[in-house]
Amino acid sequence: MTVTSVDKDLDHLTLTLVAEFAAPVERVWRLWADPRQLERWWGPPTYPATVEEHDLTPGGEVTYFMTGPEGDRHRGWWRITSVSEPTALEFTDGFADDDGKPKDDMPTMSVTVRLSEHGGGTRMEMRSLFDSREQMDQLITMGMEEGLKEAVGQIDALLAA
């Protein structure tokens, strides 16, 4: 398993996932930068993602949907705030309605991804910052922590292929 830790910091409203991979930073970066590779791991195995729009430039957007086991679709979006290829990515992450428009009644979070060389491979730190304790609790209750671990847990197989 690639995930080495998941830390919930209720005082700072963050959920931080750390994973390590036996691949160079540039290779792990491509898992974010290439929409076809991103959709092979962004989402738990039972909710695979389909990326519709993918613009990893500041101000750009990524839109996608995950398809559940019953054929149900769950849409999401990112608004890219910062990119420093191949080591850092920052974006706002949110939910979307059936038309792909952001859902105002659902929380958003700020996500920071950092890739660094570590032990001959790559260490990935993904930190999600929530606006409030209520929003953090809501997303954790919805299964965010487990979903992230399952999603990132698929990366090793992609890197080995």
Coordinates of C-alpha atoms in Angstrom, one line a residue:
M1 CA 0.0 0.0 0.0
T2 CA 1.3 3.4 -1.0
V3 CA -0.4 5.4 1.7
T4 CA 1.9 5.9 4.7
S5 CA -0.3 8.2 6.8
V6 CA -3.6 10.1 7.0
D7 CA -3.7 12.9 9.6
K8 CA -6.9 14.7 10.6
D9 CA -6.0 18.0 12.3
L10 CA -9.3 19.3 13.7
D11 CA -7.6 22.5 15.1
H12 CA -6.3 23.5 11.7
L13 CA -9.2 22.0 9.7
T14 CA -6.9 19.8 7.5
L15 CA -6.8 16.3 6.3
T16 CA -3.3 15.3 5.1
L17 CA -2.6 12.1 3.2
V18 CA 1.1 11.1 2.6
A19 CA 2.0 8.4 0.1
E20 CA 5.3 7.1 -1.2
F21 CA 6.0 5.6 -4.6
A22 CA 8.9 3.8 -6.2
A23 CA 9.0 6.1 -9.2
P24 CA 10.6 9.5 -10.0
V25 CA 8.8 12.7 -9.3
E26 CA 8.2 13.4 -13.0
R27 CA 6.4 10.1 -13.5
V28 CA 4.1 10.7 -10.5
W29 CA 3.4 14.2 -11.8
R30 CA 2.1 12.7 -15.0
L31 CA -0.6 10.9 -13.0
W32 CA -2.0 14.4 -12.3
A33 CA -1.1 16.1 -15.6
D34 CA -2.5 13.5 -18.0
P35 CA -6.3 13.3 -17.8
R36 CA -6.3 9.7 -19.0
Q37 CA -4.0 8.7 -16.2
L38 CA -5.8 10.8 -13.6
E39 CA -9.1 9.1 -14.3
R40 CA -7.5 5.7 -13.7
W41 CA -7.0 6.5 -10.0
W42 CA -9.0 9.6 -9.0
G43 CA -11.8 7.9 -7.3
P44 CA -12.1 4.7 -5.4
P45 CA -12.1 1.5 -7.5
T46 CA -15.9 1.2 -7.3
Y47 CA -16.4 4.8 -8.4
P48 CA -14.1 5.3 -11.4
A49 CA -13.6 8.8 -12.7
T50 CA -14.1 10.2 -16.2
V51 CA -12.3 13.5 -16.8
E52 CA -14.2 15.8 -19.1
E53 CA -12.1 19.0 -19.0
H54 CA -8.5 19.2 -17.9
D55 CA -6.6 22.5 -17.8
L56 CA -3.8 22.4 -15.2
T57 CA -2.9 26.1 -15.5
P58 CA -3.7 28.8 -12.9
G59 CA -7.3 29.8 -13.5
G60 CA -7.9 26.5 -15.4
E61 CA -10.5 23.9 -14.5
V62 CA -10.7 20.2 -14.2
T63 CA -14.2 18.7 -14.4
Y64 CA -15.1 15.1 -13.9
F65 CA -17.7 12.6 -12.8
M66 CA -17.4 9.3 -10.9
T67 CA -19.7 6.5 -11.8
G68 CA -20.9 4.3 -9.0
P69 CA -21.7 0.6 -9.0
E70 CA -25.3 1.2 -9.8
G71 CA -24.5 3.6 -12.7
D72 CA -25.1 6.7 -10.5
R73 CA -22.9 9.7 -11.4
H74 CA -21.3 12.1 -8.9
R75 CA -19.8 15.2 -10.5
G76 CA -16.9 17.3 -9.3
W77 CA -14.7 20.2 -10.3
W78 CA -11.3 21.8 -9.5
R79 CA -10.3 25.4 -10.0
I80 CA -6.5 25.5 -10.4
T81 CA -4.9 28.2 -8.3
S82 CA -1.2 27.3 -8.6
V83 CA 1.0 25.0 -10.6
S84 CA 4.8 24.4 -10.3
E85 CA 5.4 21.4 -12.6
P86 CA 6.5 18.7 -11.6
T87 CA 6.4 19.3 -7.8
A88 CA 3.3 21.2 -6.8
L89 CA -0.4 21.7 -7.6
E90 CA -3.0 23.7 -5.7
F91 CA -6.7 23.8 -6.4
T92 CA -10.1 24.3 -5.0
D93 CA -12.1 21.1 -5.1
G94 CA -15.9 21.0 -5.1
F95 CA -19.1 19.1 -6.0
A96 CA -21.2 19.8 -9.1
D97 CA -24.8 19.2 -10.1
D98 CA -25.9 17.0 -13.0
D99 CA -25.2 19.9 -15.4
G100 CA -21.6 20.3 -14.1
K101 CA -22.4 23.6 -12.2
P102 CA -20.9 24.0 -8.7
K103 CA -23.2 23.0 -6.0
D104 CA -23.6 25.9 -3.6
D105 CA -25.0 23.6 -0.8
M106 CA -21.9 21.4 -0.7
P107 CA -18.5 22.2 0.9
T108 CA -15.4 23.1 -1.1
M109 CA -11.9 22.6 0.1
S110 CA -8.5 23.9 -0.8
V111 CA -6.1 21.1 -1.9
T112 CA -2.3 21.4 -1.9
V113 CA -0.3 18.6 -3.6
R114 CA 3.5 18.4 -3.1
L115 CA 5.8 15.9 -4.8
S116 CA 9.3 15.5 -3.6
E117 CA 12.2 13.0 -4.0
H118 CA 12.3 10.5 -1.2
G119 CA 14.4 7.4 -0.8
G120 CA 15.0 7.0 -4.5
G121 CA 11.3 7.5 -5.3
T122 CA 8.6 10.1 -4.7
R123 CA 6.8 11.3 -1.6
M124 CA 3.3 12.8 -2.3
E125 CA 1.6 15.0 0.3
M126 CA -2.0 15.9 -0.4
R127 CA -3.4 18.4 2.2
S128 CA -7.1 19.4 2.1
L129 CA -8.1 22.5 4.0
F130 CA -11.7 23.0 5.0
D131 CA -13.5 26.3 5.6
S132 CA -15.2 25.1 8.8
R133 CA -15.3 22.1 11.3
E134 CA -18.8 21.4 10.1
Q135 CA -17.7 21.1 6.5
M136 CA -14.8 18.9 7.4
D137 CA -17.0 16.7 9.5
Q138 CA -19.6 16.5 6.7
L139 CA -17.0 15.3 4.1
I140 CA -15.3 12.8 6.5
T141 CA -18.8 11.4 7.3
M142 CA -19.4 11.0 3.5
G143 CA -16.3 8.8 3.3
M144 CA -13.7 11.2 2.1
E145 CA -10.8 9.7 4.1
E146 CA -11.5 6.1 3.0
G147 CA -12.1 7.2 -0.6
L148 CA -8.8 9.0 -0.8
K149 CA -6.9 6.1 0.7
E150 CA -8.6 3.7 -1.8
A151 CA -8.0 6.1 -4.8
V152 CA -4.3 6.7 -4.0
G153 CA -3.9 3.0 -3.3
Q154 CA -4.4 2.4 -7.0
I155 CA -1.3 4.4 -8.0
D156 CA 1.3 1.7 -7.5
A157 CA -0.3 -0.6 -10.1
L158 CA -0.4 2.3 -12.6
L159 CA 3.3 3.1 -12.0
A160 CA 4.3 -0.5 -12.4
A161 CA 2.4 -0.8 -15.8

